[in-house]
Short mmCIF file of C-alpha atoms in Angstrom, two decimals:
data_model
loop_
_atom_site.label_atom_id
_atom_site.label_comp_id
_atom_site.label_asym_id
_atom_site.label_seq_id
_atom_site.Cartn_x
_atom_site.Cartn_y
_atom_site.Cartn_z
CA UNK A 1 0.00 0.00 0.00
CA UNK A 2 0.67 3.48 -0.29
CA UNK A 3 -0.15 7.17 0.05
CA UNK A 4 -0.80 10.01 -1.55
CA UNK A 5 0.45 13.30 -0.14
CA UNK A 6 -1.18 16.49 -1.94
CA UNK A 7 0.56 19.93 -0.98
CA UNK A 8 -1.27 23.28 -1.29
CA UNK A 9 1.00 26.93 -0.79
CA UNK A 10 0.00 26.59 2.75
CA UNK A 11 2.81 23.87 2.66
CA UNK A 12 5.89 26.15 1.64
CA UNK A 13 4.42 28.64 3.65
CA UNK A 14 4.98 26.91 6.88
CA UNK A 15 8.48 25.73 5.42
CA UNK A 16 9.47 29.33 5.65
CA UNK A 17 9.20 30.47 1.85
CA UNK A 18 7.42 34.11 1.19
CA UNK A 19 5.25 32.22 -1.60
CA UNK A 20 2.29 34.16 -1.34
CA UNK A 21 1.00 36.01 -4.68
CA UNK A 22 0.87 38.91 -2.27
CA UNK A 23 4.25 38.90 -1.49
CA UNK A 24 5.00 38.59 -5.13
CA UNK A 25 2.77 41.27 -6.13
CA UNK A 26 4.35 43.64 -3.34
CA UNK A 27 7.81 42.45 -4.59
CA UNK A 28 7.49 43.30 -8.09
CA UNK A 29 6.34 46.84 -6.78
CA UNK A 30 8.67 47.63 -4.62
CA UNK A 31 11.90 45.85 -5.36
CA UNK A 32 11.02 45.83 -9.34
CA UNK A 33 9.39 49.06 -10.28
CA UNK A 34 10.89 50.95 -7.31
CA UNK A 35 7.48 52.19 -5.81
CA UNK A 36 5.67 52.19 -2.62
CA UNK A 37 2.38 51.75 -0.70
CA UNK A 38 -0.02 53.85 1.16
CA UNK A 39 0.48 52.88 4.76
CA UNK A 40 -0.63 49.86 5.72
CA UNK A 41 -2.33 49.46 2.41
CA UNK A 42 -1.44 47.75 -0.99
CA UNK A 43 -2.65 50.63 -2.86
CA UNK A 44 0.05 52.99 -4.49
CA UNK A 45 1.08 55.79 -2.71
CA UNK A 46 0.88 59.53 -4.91
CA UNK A 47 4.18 59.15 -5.33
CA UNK A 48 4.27 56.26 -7.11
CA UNK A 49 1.27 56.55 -8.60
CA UNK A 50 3.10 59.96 -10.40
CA UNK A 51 6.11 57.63 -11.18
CA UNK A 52 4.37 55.48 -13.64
CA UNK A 53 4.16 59.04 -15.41
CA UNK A 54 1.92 57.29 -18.63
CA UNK A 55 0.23 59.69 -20.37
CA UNK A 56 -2.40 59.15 -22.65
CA UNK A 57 -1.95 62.10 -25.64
CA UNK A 58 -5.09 62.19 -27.63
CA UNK A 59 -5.92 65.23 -30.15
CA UNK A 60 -9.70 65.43 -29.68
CA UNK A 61 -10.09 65.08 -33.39
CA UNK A 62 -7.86 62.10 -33.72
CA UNK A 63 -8.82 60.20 -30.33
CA UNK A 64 -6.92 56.90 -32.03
CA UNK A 65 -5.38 54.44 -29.45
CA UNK A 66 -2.82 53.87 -32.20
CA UNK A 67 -1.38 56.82 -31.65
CA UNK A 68 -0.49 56.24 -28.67
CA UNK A 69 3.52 57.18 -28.88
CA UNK A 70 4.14 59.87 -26.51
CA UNK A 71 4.30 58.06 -23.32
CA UNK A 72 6.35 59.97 -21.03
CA UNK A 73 7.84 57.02 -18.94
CA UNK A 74 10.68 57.15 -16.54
CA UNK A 75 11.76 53.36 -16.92
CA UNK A 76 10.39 51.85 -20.35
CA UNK A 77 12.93 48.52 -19.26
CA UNK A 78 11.30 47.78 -16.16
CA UNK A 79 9.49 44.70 -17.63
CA UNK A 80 6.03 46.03 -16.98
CA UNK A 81 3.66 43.54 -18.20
CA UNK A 82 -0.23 43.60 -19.26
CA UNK A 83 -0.95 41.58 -16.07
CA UNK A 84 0.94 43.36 -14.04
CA UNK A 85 -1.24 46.52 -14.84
CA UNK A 86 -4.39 44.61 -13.98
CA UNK A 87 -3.13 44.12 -10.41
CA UNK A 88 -2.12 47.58 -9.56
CA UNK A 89 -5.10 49.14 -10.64
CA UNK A 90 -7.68 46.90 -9.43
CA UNK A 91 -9.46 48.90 -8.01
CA UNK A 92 -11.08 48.87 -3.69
CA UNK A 93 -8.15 46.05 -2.86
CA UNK A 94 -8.94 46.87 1.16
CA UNK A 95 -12.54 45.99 0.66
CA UNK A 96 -12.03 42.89 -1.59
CA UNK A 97 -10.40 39.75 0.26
CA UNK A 98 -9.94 38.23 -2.92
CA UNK A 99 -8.22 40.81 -5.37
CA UNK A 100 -4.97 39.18 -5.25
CA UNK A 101 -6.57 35.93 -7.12
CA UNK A 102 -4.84 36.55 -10.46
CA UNK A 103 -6.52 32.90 -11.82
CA UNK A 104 -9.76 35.16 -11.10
CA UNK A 105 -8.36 38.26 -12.98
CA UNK A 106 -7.62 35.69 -15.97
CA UNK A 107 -11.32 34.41 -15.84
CA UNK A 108 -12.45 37.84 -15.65
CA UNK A 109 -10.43 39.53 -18.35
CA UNK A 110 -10.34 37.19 -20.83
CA UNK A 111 -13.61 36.18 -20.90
CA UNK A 112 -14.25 40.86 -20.89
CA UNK A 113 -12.15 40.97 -23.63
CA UNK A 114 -11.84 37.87 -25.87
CA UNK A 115 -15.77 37.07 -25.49
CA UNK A 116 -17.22 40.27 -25.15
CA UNK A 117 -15.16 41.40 -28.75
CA UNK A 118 -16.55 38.66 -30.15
CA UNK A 119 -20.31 39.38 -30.02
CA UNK A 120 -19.56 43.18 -31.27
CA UNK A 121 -21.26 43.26 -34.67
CA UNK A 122 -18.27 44.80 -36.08
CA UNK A 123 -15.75 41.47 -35.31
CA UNK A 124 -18.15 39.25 -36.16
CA UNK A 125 -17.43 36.48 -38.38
CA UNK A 126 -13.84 37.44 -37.38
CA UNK A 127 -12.03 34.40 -36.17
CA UNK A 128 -9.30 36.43 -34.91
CA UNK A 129 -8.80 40.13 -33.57
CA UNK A 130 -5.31 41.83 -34.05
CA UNK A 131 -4.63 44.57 -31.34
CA UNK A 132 -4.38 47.16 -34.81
CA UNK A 133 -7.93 46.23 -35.75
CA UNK A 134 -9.19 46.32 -31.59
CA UNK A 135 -7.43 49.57 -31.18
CA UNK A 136 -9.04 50.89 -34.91
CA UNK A 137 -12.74 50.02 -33.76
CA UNK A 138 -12.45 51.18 -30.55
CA UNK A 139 -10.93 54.49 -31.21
CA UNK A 140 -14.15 55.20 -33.90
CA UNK A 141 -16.30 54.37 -30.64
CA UNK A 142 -14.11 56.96 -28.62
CA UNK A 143 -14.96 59.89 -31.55
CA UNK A 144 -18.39 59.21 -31.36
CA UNK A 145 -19.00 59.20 -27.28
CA UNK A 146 -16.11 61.88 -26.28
CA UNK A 147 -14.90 63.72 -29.09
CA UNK A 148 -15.47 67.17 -26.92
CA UNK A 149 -13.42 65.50 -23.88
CA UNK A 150 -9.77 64.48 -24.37
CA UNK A 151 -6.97 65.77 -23.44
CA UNK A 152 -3.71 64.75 -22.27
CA UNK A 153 -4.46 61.88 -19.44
CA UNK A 154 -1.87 60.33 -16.57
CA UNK A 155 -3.23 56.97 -16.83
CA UNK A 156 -3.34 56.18 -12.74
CA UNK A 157 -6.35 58.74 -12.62
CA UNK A 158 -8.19 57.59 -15.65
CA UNK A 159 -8.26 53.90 -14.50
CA UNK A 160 -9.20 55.01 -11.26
CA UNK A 161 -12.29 57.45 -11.94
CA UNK A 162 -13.09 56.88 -15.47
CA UNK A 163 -14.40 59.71 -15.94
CA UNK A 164 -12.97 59.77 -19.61
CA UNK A 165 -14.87 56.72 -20.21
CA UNK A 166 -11.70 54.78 -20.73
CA UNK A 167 -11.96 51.01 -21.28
CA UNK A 168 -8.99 49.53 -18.90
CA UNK A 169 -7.89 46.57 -20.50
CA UNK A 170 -7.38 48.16 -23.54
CA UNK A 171 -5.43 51.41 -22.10
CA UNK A 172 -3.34 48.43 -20.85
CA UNK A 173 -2.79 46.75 -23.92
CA UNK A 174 -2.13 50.26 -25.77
CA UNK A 175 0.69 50.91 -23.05
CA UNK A 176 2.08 47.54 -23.13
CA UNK A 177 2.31 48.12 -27.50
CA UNK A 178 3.95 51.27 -26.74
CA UNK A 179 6.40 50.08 -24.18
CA UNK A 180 7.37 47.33 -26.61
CA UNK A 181 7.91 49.97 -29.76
CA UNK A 182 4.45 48.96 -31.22
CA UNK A 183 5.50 45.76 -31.76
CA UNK A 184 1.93 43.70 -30.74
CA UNK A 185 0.20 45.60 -33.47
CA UNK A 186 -0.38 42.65 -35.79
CA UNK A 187 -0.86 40.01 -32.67
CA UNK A 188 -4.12 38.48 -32.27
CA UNK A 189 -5.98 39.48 -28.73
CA UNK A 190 -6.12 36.48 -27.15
CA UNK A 191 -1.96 35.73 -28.19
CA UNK A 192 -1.52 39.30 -26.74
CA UNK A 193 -2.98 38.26 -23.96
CA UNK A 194 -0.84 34.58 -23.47
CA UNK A 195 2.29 35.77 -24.34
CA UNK A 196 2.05 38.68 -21.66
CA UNK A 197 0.35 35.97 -18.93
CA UNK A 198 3.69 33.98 -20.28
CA UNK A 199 6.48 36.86 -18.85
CA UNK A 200 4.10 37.24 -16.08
CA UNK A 201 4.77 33.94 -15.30
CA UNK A 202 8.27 34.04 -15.85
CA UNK A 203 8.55 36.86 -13.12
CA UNK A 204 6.65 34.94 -10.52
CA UNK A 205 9.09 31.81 -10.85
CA UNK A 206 12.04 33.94 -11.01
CA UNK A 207 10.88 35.40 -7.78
CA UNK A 208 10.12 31.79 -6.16
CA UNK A 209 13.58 31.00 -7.08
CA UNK A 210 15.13 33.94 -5.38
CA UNK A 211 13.07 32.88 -2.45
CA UNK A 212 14.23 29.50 -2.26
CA UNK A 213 17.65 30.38 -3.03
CA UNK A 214 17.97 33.01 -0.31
CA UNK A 215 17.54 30.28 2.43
CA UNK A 216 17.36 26.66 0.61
CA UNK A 217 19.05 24.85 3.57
CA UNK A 218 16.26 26.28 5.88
CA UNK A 219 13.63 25.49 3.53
CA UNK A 220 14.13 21.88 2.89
CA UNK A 221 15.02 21.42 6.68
CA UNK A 222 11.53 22.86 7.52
CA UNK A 223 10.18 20.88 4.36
CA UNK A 224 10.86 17.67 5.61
CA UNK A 225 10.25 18.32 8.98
CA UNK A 226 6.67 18.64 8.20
CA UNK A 227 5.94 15.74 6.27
CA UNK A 228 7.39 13.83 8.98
CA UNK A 229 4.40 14.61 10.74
CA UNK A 230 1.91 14.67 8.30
CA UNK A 231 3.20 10.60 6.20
CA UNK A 232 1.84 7.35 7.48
CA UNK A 233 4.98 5.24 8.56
CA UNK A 234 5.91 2.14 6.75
CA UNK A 235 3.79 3.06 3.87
CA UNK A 236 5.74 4.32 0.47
CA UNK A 237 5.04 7.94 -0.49
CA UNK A 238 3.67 9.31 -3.83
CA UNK A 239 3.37 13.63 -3.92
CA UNK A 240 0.91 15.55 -6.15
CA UNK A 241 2.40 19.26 -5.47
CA UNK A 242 0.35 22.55 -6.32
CA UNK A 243 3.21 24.05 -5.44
CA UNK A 244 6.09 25.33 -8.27
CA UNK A 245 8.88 24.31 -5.95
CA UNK A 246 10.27 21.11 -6.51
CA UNK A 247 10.81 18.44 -3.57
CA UNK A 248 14.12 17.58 -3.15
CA UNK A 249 13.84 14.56 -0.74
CA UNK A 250 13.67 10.90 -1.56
CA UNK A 251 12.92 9.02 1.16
CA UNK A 252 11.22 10.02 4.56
CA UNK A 253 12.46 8.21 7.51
CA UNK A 254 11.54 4.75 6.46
CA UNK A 255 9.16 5.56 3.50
CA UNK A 256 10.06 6.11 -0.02
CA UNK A 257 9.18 8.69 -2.17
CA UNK A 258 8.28 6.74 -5.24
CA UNK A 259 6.72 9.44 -7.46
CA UNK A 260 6.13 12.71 -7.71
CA UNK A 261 4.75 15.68 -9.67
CA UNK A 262 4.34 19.48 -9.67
CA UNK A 263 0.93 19.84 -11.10
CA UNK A 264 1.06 23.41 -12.80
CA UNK A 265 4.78 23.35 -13.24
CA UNK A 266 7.52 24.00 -11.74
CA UNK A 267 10.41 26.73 -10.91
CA UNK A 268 12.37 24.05 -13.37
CA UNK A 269 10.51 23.86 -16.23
CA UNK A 270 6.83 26.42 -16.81
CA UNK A 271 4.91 27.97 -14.06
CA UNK A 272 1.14 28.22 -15.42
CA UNK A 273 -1.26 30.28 -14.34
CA UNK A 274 -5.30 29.48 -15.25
CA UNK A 275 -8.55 29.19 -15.50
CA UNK A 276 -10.32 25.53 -14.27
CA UNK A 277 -11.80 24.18 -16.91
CA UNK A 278 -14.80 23.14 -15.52
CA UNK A 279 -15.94 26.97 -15.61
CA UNK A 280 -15.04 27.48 -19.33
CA UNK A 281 -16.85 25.36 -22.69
CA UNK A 282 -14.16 23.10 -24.42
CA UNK A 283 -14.98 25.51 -28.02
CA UNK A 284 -14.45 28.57 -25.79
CA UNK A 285 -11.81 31.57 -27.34
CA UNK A 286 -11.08 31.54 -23.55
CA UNK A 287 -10.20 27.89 -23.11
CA UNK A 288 -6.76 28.02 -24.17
CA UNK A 289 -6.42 29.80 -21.02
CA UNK A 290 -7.46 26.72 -18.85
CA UNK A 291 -5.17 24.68 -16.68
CA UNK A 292 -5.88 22.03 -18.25
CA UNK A 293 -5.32 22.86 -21.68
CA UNK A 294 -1.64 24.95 -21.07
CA UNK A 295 -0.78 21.34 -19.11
CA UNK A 296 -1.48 20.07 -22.69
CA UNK A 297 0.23 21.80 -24.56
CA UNK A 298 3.18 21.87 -22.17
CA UNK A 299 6.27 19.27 -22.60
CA UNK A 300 5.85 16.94 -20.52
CA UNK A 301 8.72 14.65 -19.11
CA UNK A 302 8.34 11.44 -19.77
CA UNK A 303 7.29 10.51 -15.99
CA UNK A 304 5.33 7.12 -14.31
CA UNK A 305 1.76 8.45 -13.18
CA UNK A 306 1.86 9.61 -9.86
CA UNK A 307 -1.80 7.75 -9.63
CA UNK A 308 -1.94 3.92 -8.56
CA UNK A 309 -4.78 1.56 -7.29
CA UNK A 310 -2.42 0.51 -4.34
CA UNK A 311 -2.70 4.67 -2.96
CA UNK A 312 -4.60 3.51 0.51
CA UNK A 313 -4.34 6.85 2.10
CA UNK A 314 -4.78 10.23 1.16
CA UNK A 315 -3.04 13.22 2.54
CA UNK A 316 -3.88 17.19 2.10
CA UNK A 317 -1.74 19.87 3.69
CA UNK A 318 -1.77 23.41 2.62
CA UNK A 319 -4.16 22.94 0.13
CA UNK A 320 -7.13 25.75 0.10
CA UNK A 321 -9.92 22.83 -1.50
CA UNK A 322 -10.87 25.80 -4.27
CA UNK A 323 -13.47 24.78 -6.78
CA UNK A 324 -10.26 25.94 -9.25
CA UNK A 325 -9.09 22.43 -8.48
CA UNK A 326 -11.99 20.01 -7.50
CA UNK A 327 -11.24 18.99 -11.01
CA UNK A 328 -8.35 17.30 -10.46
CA UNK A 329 -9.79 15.81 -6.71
CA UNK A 330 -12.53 14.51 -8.21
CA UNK A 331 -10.52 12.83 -10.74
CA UNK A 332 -8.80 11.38 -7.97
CA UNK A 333 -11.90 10.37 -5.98
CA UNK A 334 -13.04 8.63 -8.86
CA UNK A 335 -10.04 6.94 -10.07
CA UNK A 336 -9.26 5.27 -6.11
CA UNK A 337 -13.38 4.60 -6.14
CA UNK A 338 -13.81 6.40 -2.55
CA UNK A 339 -16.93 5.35 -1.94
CA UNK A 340 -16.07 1.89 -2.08
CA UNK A 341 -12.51 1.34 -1.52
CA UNK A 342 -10.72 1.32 2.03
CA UNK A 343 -9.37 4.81 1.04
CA UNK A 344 -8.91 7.21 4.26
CA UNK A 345 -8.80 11.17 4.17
CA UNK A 346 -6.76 13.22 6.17
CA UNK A 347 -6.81 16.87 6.11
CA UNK A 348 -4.08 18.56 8.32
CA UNK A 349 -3.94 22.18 9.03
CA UNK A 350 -1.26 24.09 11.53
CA UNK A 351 -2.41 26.52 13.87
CA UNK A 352 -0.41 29.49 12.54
CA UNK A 353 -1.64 32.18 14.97
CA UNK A 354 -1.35 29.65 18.15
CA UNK A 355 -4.16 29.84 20.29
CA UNK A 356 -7.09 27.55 20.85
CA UNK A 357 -9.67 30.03 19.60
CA UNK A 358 -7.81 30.36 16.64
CA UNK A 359 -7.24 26.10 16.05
CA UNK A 360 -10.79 25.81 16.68
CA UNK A 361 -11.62 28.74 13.70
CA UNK A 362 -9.59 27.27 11.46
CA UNK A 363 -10.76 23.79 11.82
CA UNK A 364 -14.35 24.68 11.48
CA UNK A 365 -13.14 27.20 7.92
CA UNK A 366 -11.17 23.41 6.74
CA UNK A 367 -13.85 21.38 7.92
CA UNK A 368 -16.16 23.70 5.73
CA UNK A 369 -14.11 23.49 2.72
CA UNK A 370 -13.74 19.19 3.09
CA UNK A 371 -17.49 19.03 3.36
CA UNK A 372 -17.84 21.52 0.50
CA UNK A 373 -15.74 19.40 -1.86
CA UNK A 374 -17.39 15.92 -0.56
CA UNK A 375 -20.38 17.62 -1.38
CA UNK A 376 -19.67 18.63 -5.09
CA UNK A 377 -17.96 15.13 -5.61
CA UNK A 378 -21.06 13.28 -4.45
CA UNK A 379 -23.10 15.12 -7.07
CA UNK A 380 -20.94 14.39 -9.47
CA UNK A 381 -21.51 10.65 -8.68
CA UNK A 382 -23.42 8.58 -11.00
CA UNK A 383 -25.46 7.14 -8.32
CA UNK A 384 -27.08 10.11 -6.50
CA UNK A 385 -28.23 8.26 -3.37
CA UNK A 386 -24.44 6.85 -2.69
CA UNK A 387 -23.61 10.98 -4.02
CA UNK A 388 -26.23 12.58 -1.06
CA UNK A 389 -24.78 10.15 1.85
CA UNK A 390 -20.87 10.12 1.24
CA UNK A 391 -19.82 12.46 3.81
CA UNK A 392 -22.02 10.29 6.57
CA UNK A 393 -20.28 7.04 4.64
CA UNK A 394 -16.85 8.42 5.35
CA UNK A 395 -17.46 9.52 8.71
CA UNK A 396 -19.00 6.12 10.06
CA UNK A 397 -16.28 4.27 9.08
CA UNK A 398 -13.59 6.88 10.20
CA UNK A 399 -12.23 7.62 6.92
CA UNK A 400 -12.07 10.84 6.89
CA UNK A 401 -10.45 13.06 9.76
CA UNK A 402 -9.04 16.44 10.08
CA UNK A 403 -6.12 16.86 12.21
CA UNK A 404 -3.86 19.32 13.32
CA UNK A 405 -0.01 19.45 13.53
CA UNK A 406 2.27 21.64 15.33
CA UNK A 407 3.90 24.60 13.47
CA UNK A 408 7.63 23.47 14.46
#
């Protein structure tokens, strides 16, 4: 027999690594582009929103995003990307908990701009939409709406009041042409849109592997020290890891590490970013965006299946249960036959603020999320009535437990 440990960010997180898109995102800000935040915020301060210093030069008879070549930036080499743009000027980031989702941005934007472009009357029948022939269509719309109200605008207010009736995503993509000498004119939208997600991606694993670097022997000491206390002894070890950091370690005590697999890529090969599939139609323009489909069309070692029937045990730390990746659970739940087989859960969680008030919160917020993913999986079940009493199937024969472990 043997198990099957599945590691969530939560993992390198207690291991010591800053992994934490929001640590990334304030990074990239500070460190990067050389701004700052309002105190106690992760909104720009005036300062920095003044750095960025893009100005939007429109003659009021000519309003024409393509002539958009006047930018007076301070640092046109800073490696700005589309994305990145998205992120800083989302807009209310105190008042959303969830801003700093970029999967959710993807969803969002591409679906704005790739779907909504594609039910204009004037692209239809279009297969494809360059960024010259976006920026053409859009600019006649501009003329007709505000032809008595441009002027000269610093992009950081527009976004944030639009009171020039601005669309944001494609001021972004008209700043990203211009910082790259006009050089997306002839791209189609949606490969504007991947190839930008692509350096966007390349930043975030370059900044993993800085991470890592700055303290590796730390790392993989705390690494290992937790799943020590999270394996079942004597049993050999398979690891599906959300995670882009690659595990090191071959063996655990007595147990083997037989198999394992970064799911979305790793700091060593592609880092993907995406939409779950299950939220997209397969003939979608936006389903190239997927998970599943950039794991496609990825290259993929040549490696054993990190799924066997023998997997008696199965073993989440770290792992927020989002319905991003129920996909791939229930894919697992099905292929080990849960309902039937003698297949036990374990959820562990670490009590990172260490009190019991605190232990007992998050238990209750993990105990939430297990029953909320039992749930979907049982609906997806062929059989409804085995579907409707899993969870009570599970929990009679003490299959499924949640369990916490110390933080050191």
């Amino acid at each position: 027999m043997t198990q099957l440990i599945i590691l969530g960010n939560g993992f390198d997180i207690q291991s010591g690594l800053a992994s934490k898109y929001i640590e990334f995102y304030r990074h990239r800000i500070k460190e990067v582009f050389g701004m700052d935040f309002q105190i106690g915020t992760n909104e720009l301060d005036e300062e920095s929103r003044r750095k960025l210093k893009i100005l939007y030069p429109v003659d009021h008879d000519n309003p024409s995003l393509l002539n958009m070549t006047k930018f007076n930036m301070e640092n046109k080499d800073m490696n700005l990307t589309f994305w990145d743009l998205v992120m800083i000027f989302k807009t209310d980031k105190e008042l959303d908990m969830n801003w700093c989702n970029i999967e959710a941005h993807i969803e969002v934007v591409t679906k704005e701009i790739l779907v909504e472009c594609n039910l204009k009357k004037e692209y239809r029948d279009r297969s494809n939409i360059s960024l010259f022939t976006h920026f053409t269509e859009y600019s006649r719309d501009l003329t007709a709406v505000n032809s008595n109200n441009w002027g000269n605008i610093l992009v950081s207010d527009a976004v944030k009041s639009q009171e020039k009736g601005i669309d944001n995503y494609t001021l972004f993509m008209g700043i990203i042409n211009n910082i790259n000498d006009d050089s997306y004119r002839d791209t189609y939208l949606d490969e504007f849109l991947l190839h930008e997600l692509n350096r966007y991606e390349i930043a975030f694993k370059e900044y993993i592997n800085e991470q890592v670097s700055k303290n590796e022997k730390n790392y993989n000491s705390l690494a290992l020290n937790l799943l020590e206390k999270i394996y079942v002894e004597n049993e050999d070890i398979r690891i599906l890891n959300f995670n882009y950091t690659l595990n090191n370690h071959n063996q655990i005590k007595g147990s083997k590490i037989i198999g394992k697999t970064n799911i979305h890529g790793s700091v060593s090969d592609d880092v993907i970013f995406g939409v779950d599939h299950n939220r997209v139609e397969s003939d979608s323009i936006v389903y190239p965006f997927t998970k599943t489909f950039r794991k496609l069309v990825q290259d993929i070692k040549d490696e054993e299946s990190i799924l066997n029937k023998d997997i008696r045990y199965l073993i989440f730390y770290g792992h927020s249960l989002g319905e991003a990746d129920y996909s791939y659970f229930q894919s697992i739940f099905d292929y080990l036959n849960i309902y039937e087989s003698e297949i036990y859960l374990k959820f562990y969680f670490t009590n990172y603020i260490s009190n019991l008030k605190s232990a007992l919160c998050i238990k209750r917020r993990i105990s939430e999320s297990v029953q909320k993913l039992l749930h979907a999986y049982g609906n997806s079940m062929d059989n409804s009535a085995k579907g409707k009493n899993l969870i009570h199937k599970l929990l009679l024969e003490n299959r499924v437990q949640i369990l916490e472990v110390d933080r050191r």
